[in-house]
Amino acid sequence: MKTAVWYTSTFLVIFIYLYCYLVQFIRGAEIRPQLHLHQPLLRNRLGGVQPSSHMTSLPPVIVGAPSHHLGWPLAGSSAGNQHPSLQRHLPPLPPPPPASVFSDYLTPGNMAVSSSISVSSSVSSAPVHPSVTAAPVTPAAPKPLDFGYHNYDNMTAWLKHFSASNPDLTALYSIGKSVQGRELWVMVVSSSPFQHMKGKPDVKYVANIHGNEAVSREMALHLIEHLVKNYREDAYIRWLLDQTRIHILPSLNPDGFEVAREGTCTGGQGRYNARGFDLNRNFPDYFKQNTKRVQPETEAYKEWIAKIQFTLSAGLHAGALVASYPFDNTPNSAYQAFASTPSQTPDDDVFHHLATLYARNHATMYQGVACKPGSPSFPNGTTNGAAWYPLTGGAQDYSYVWTGTMEITVEMACCKYPPAAELPVHWSEHRQALIRFVGEAHRGVRGFVTDGNGRPLENVAMKIKGRDAPFQTTKHGEFWRILLPGYYRIEAYKEGYEPVEEDFSVTDHHATQVNLTLFKQVDSKNGFGTLDDVSNYYSLSASEERPSKRHPSISNKQDIPHPTGLSGLLITLRSQMDNLFANLFG
């Protein structure tokens, strides 16, 4: 016969477990989705899914966008490591725009504006979306975008009409389909919408990952229209579109949106996809193995960000008013439900800067006022994700760890699906922040890596010394990394080549250009570690394919001790119960 102590202990464990979920439910669904590399280094390294070969390619389309050759010398270039032929192939950087360009995008208390410019060159002949299906072009007049909610059919019609009417600044494509067969549309807004231009970063906004958080969907659509319509009148927007490729995905969960209801500020109707899965809990996780079955929307999203190297990203949500940043999860998530503490990334300073910049450019977010009595308030309008509440399988952490993208989450309104009459107010509050955030892709360091003959090197493992968060080069040998002003050392490694390190400094005036040359060696040693070093740290699920060992692998493993004592017991019990429920209910 079991003792009273056994019954008491069992009751306490079950009560604590249920309380953890209750706390997360009361705090509001969550905060995040939110994507940069041709062969994502961390994704390969920690066991992410390899891009499937069944995805079709866009036919190459050459857009005759003029390059800028204005004679500004390359900043921060290294003569010692730069191959002489590289200087003949790279055009100079254009000068930063004058301070007056930014005058309409500054508010009191803002941080210094980065006025860096990426390298421009002639249009590449390679298609920019090798993994996506081109949208059919409908030669019809665009419909004006009103301040109302647009269901899937209306949204699709508007996107097609708008893109067909603005082919010089937009390109519409789909990354896949939802469970119920709805296209996951993405609109590129740029002066080079169809083709990649060397040195020009890609930035991404992803909205409506929770179908009932509808305000984010409409803000994304209005951002598309605003950027295009103001390209010729607004100097800063013109500079952004000339120097950046902006990808906007208005709805990652179109099925959920169709069953959500206008005016519903809380609750879960429409939150999940058509199979009842929370898409922002459906990604591989850095801290804990995620056993939930991968959904079509999630798989399409992962393949998308595996093909395009995004430098900067934001996931647009609703249900609070705050800018949140990684990590979302923590190694001791059970304990976090009772005493939340930040779970910091190696780039915590940069993430805090990005979140603060967005909050300061929003009309009221920076005030940090709670949405309602009993809701959490956020000093300065920002929060670390895990400090708010931890979650497993979020898109924000996946983007950072697997693809090297600097991504934050923006909770756009206290009400998830506010009445349409309130949309003009939300747009006026977010417009400046959405535009200014994109400009941060031009902060930090960027450059090219070539071999001894001046040929670009793809999949070079890059790392900022002291920051255990690697990234890698594209097939054009390009790399980008957002950094705050200071002194740094960059490291580059590729199997079969001599490693290279280079010191450089970052200022607020423009991104520092660092070009590196790797020379072949006979016996290559991987100074960053091997895939085997992390194979036991992150386990592959049955459906995931082990990365190819042809590509160099470096570790992004954090020195995180496994919790012991009561915390360790609770985490173990919760993990076992999670697995049990997942096996029983999918």
Coordinates of N, CA and C in Angstrom, one line a residue, residues 138-242:
T138 N -1.3 38.6 -63.4 CA -2.7 39.0 -63.9 C -2.6 40.5 -64.4
P139 N -2.6 40.7 -65.6 CA -2.5 42.1 -66.1 C -3.8 42.9 -65.9
A140 N -4.0 43.3 -64.7 CA -5.2 44.0 -64.4 C -4.8 45.2 -63.5
A141 N -5.7 46.2 -63.4 CA -5.4 47.4 -62.6 C -5.5 47.0 -61.1
P142 N -4.6 47.5 -60.3 CA -4.6 47.2 -58.8 C -5.8 47.7 -58.1
K143 N -6.2 47.0 -57.2 CA -7.3 47.4 -56.3 C -6.7 48.2 -55.1
P144 N -7.3 49.4 -54.8 CA -6.8 50.1 -53.7 C -7.0 49.3 -52.4
L145 N -6.0 49.4 -51.5 CA -6.1 48.7 -50.3 C -6.8 49.5 -49.2
D146 N -7.9 49.0 -48.8 CA -8.7 49.7 -47.8 C -8.3 49.2 -46.4
F147 N -8.7 49.9 -45.4 CA -8.5 49.5 -44.0 C -9.6 48.6 -43.5
G148 N -9.5 47.4 -44.0 CA -10.4 46.3 -43.6 C -9.7 45.0 -43.7
Y149 N -10.3 44.0 -43.2 CA -9.6 42.7 -43.2 C -9.9 42.0 -44.6
H150 N -8.9 41.3 -45.1 CA -8.9 40.7 -46.4 C -8.8 39.2 -46.2
N151 N -9.8 38.5 -46.6 CA -9.7 37.0 -46.5 C -8.8 36.5 -47.6
Y152 N -8.6 35.2 -47.7 CA -7.6 34.7 -48.6 C -7.8 35.1 -50.0
D153 N -9.0 34.9 -50.5 CA -9.3 35.3 -51.9 C -9.0 36.8 -52.2
N154 N -9.5 37.6 -51.3 CA -9.3 39.1 -51.5 C -7.8 39.4 -51.4
M155 N -7.1 38.8 -50.4 CA -5.7 39.1 -50.3 C -4.9 38.7 -51.5
T156 N -5.2 37.5 -52.0 CA -4.6 36.9 -53.2 C -4.8 37.8 -54.4
A157 N -6.0 38.2 -54.6 CA -6.4 39.1 -55.8 C -5.6 40.4 -55.7
W158 N -5.6 41.0 -54.5 CA -4.9 42.3 -54.4 C -3.4 42.1 -54.6
L159 N -2.8 41.1 -54.0 CA -1.4 40.9 -54.2 C -1.0 40.7 -55.7
K160 N -1.8 39.9 -56.4 CA -1.5 39.7 -57.8 C -1.7 41.0 -58.6
H161 N -2.8 41.7 -58.4 CA -3.0 43.0 -59.1 C -1.9 44.0 -58.8
F162 N -1.6 44.1 -57.6 CA -0.6 45.1 -57.2 C 0.8 44.8 -57.8
S163 N 1.1 43.5 -57.7 CA 2.5 43.1 -58.3 C 2.5 43.3 -59.8
A164 N 1.4 43.0 -60.5 CA 1.4 43.1 -61.9 C 1.4 44.6 -62.3
S165 N 0.9 45.5 -61.5 CA 0.9 46.9 -61.8 C 2.2 47.6 -61.4
N166 N 3.1 46.9 -60.6 CA 4.3 47.5 -60.2 C 5.5 46.5 -60.4
P167 N 5.7 46.1 -61.6 CA 6.7 45.0 -61.9 C 8.1 45.5 -61.7
D168 N 8.3 46.8 -61.6 CA 9.7 47.3 -61.4 C 10.1 47.3 -60.0
L169 N 9.1 47.2 -59.0 CA 9.4 47.2 -57.6 C 8.9 46.0 -56.8
T170 N 8.1 45.1 -57.5 CA 7.6 44.0 -56.7 C 7.7 42.7 -57.5
A171 N 7.7 41.6 -56.8 CA 7.7 40.3 -57.3 C 6.9 39.4 -56.4
L172 N 5.9 38.7 -56.9 CA 5.1 37.8 -56.0 C 5.4 36.4 -56.3
Y173 N 5.6 35.6 -55.2 CA 5.9 34.2 -55.3 C 5.3 33.5 -54.1
S174 N 5.2 32.2 -54.2 CA 4.6 31.3 -53.2 C 5.7 30.4 -52.7
I175 N 5.8 30.2 -51.4 CA 6.8 29.3 -50.8 C 6.2 27.9 -50.6
G176 N 4.9 27.7 -50.8 CA 4.3 26.4 -50.6 C 2.8 26.6 -50.3
K177 N 2.2 25.6 -49.8 CA 0.7 25.7 -49.5 C 0.4 25.2 -48.1
S178 N -0.7 25.7 -47.6 CA -1.2 25.3 -46.3 C -1.8 24.0 -46.3
V179 N -2.3 23.5 -45.2 CA -2.9 22.2 -45.1 C -4.1 22.1 -46.1
Q180 N -4.9 23.2 -46.1 CA -6.1 23.2 -47.0 C -5.8 23.7 -48.4
G181 N -4.5 23.8 -48.8 CA -4.2 24.1 -50.1 C -4.1 25.6 -50.5
R182 N -4.0 26.5 -49.5 CA -3.9 27.9 -49.8 C -2.4 28.3 -49.9
E183 N -2.1 29.1 -50.9 CA -0.8 29.5 -51.2 C -0.2 30.4 -50.1
L184 N 1.1 30.2 -49.8 CA 1.8 31.0 -48.8 C 2.5 32.1 -49.6
W185 N 1.9 33.2 -49.8 CA 2.4 34.2 -50.7 C 3.5 35.1 -50.0
V186 N 4.5 35.4 -50.8 CA 5.5 36.4 -50.4 C 5.7 37.4 -51.4
M187 N 5.7 38.7 -51.0 CA 5.9 39.8 -51.9 C 7.3 40.4 -51.7
V188 N 8.1 40.4 -52.7 CA 9.4 41.1 -52.7 C 9.2 42.6 -53.1
V189 N 9.7 43.5 -52.2 CA 9.6 44.9 -52.6 C 11.1 45.4 -52.6
S190 N 11.5 45.8 -53.8 CA 12.9 46.3 -54.0 C 13.0 46.8 -55.4
S191 N 14.0 47.6 -55.6 CA 14.3 48.1 -57.0 C 14.8 47.0 -57.8
S192 N 15.2 45.9 -57.2 CA 15.6 44.6 -57.9 C 14.8 43.5 -57.4
P193 N 13.5 43.4 -57.7 CA 12.6 42.4 -57.1 C 12.9 41.0 -57.5
F194 N 13.4 40.8 -58.8 CA 13.5 39.4 -59.3 C 14.9 38.8 -59.2
Q195 N 15.9 39.7 -59.0 CA 17.2 39.2 -59.1 C 18.0 39.7 -57.9
H196 N 18.9 38.8 -57.5 CA 19.9 39.1 -56.4 C 20.9 40.0 -57.0
M197 N 21.3 41.1 -56.2 CA 22.4 42.0 -56.6 C 23.5 41.8 -55.5
K198 N 24.7 41.5 -56.0 CA 25.8 41.2 -55.0 C 25.9 42.3 -54.0
G199 N 26.0 41.8 -52.7 CA 26.2 42.7 -51.6 C 24.9 43.3 -51.0
K200 N 23.8 43.1 -51.7 CA 22.5 43.7 -51.2 C 21.9 42.7 -50.3
P201 N 21.6 43.0 -49.0 CA 21.0 42.1 -48.1 C 19.5 41.9 -48.3
D202 N 19.1 40.7 -47.8 CA 17.6 40.4 -47.9 C 17.1 40.5 -46.4
V203 N 15.9 41.1 -46.3 CA 15.2 41.3 -45.0 C 13.8 40.7 -45.1
K204 N 13.3 40.2 -44.0 CA 12.0 39.5 -44.1 C 11.1 40.0 -43.0
Y205 N 9.8 40.1 -43.3 CA 8.7 40.2 -42.4 C 7.8 39.1 -42.6
V206 N 7.4 38.4 -41.5 CA 6.5 37.3 -41.5 C 5.3 37.5 -40.6
A207 N 4.1 37.5 -41.1 CA 2.9 37.9 -40.3 C 2.0 36.7 -40.2
N208 N 1.0 36.8 -39.2 CA -0.1 35.9 -39.2 C 0.3 34.4 -39.1
I209 N 1.3 34.1 -38.3 CA 1.7 32.7 -38.1 C 0.6 32.1 -37.2
H210 N 0.0 32.9 -36.4 CA -1.2 32.5 -35.6 C -2.4 33.2 -36.4
G211 N -3.3 32.4 -36.9 CA -4.3 32.9 -37.8 C -5.2 33.9 -37.2
N212 N -5.4 33.9 -35.8 CA -6.3 34.8 -35.2 C -5.6 36.2 -34.9
E213 N -4.4 36.3 -35.1 CA -3.6 37.5 -34.8 C -3.6 38.3 -36.1
A214 N -4.8 38.8 -36.5 CA -5.1 39.3 -37.8 C -4.5 40.7 -38.1
V215 N -4.3 41.5 -37.0 CA -3.8 42.8 -37.2 C -2.5 42.8 -37.9
S216 N -1.6 41.8 -37.6 CA -0.3 41.7 -38.3 C -0.4 41.4 -39.8
R217 N -1.4 40.7 -40.2 CA -1.7 40.4 -41.6 C -1.9 41.7 -42.4
E218 N -2.8 42.6 -41.8 CA -3.1 43.8 -42.5 C -2.0 44.8 -42.4
M219 N -1.2 44.9 -41.4 CA -0.1 45.7 -41.3 C 1.0 45.4 -42.4
A220 N 1.1 44.1 -42.6 CA 2.1 43.6 -43.7 C 1.6 44.1 -45.1
L221 N 0.3 44.0 -45.3 CA -0.2 44.4 -46.6 C -0.1 45.9 -46.8
H222 N -0.3 46.7 -45.8 CA -0.2 48.1 -45.9 C 1.3 48.6 -46.0
L223 N 2.2 47.8 -45.4 CA 3.6 48.1 -45.6 C 4.0 47.9 -47.1
I224 N 3.5 46.8 -47.7 CA 3.8 46.6 -49.1 C 3.4 47.8 -49.9
E225 N 2.2 48.2 -49.7 CA 1.6 49.4 -50.5 C 2.4 50.7 -50.2
H226 N 2.7 50.9 -49.0 CA 3.3 52.1 -48.6 C 4.7 52.3 -49.2
L227 N 5.5 51.2 -49.2 CA 6.8 51.2 -49.7 C 6.8 51.5 -51.2
V228 N 5.9 50.9 -51.9 CA 5.9 51.1 -53.4 C 5.4 52.5 -53.7
K229 N 4.4 52.9 -53.1 CA 3.8 54.2 -53.5 C 4.7 55.4 -53.1
N230 N 5.6 55.2 -52.1 CA 6.4 56.3 -51.7 C 7.8 56.2 -52.2
Y231 N 8.1 55.2 -53.1 CA 9.5 55.0 -53.5 C 10.0 56.3 -54.2
R232 N 9.3 57.0 -55.0 CA 9.8 58.1 -55.7 C 9.6 59.4 -54.9
E233 N 8.9 59.4 -53.8 CA 8.7 60.7 -53.1 C 9.5 60.7 -51.8
D234 N 9.7 59.6 -51.2 CA 10.4 59.5 -49.9 C 11.9 59.1 -50.1
A235 N 12.8 59.9 -49.8 CA 14.2 59.6 -50.0 C 14.7 58.4 -49.3
Y236 N 14.3 58.3 -48.0 CA 14.7 57.1 -47.2 C 14.2 55.8 -47.7
I237 N 12.9 55.8 -48.1 CA 12.3 54.6 -48.7 C 13.0 54.2 -50.0
R238 N 13.3 55.2 -50.8 CA 14.0 55.0 -52.1 C 15.4 54.4 -51.8
W239 N 16.1 54.9 -50.8 CA 17.4 54.4 -50.4 C 17.2 52.9 -50.0
L240 N 16.2 52.6 -49.1 CA 16.0 51.3 -48.6 C 15.8 50.3 -49.8
L241 N 14.9 50.7 -50.7 CA 14.5 49.7 -51.8 C 15.7 49.6 -52.8
D242 N 16.5 50.6 -52.9 CA 17.6 50.5 -53.8 C 18.7 49.7 -53.2

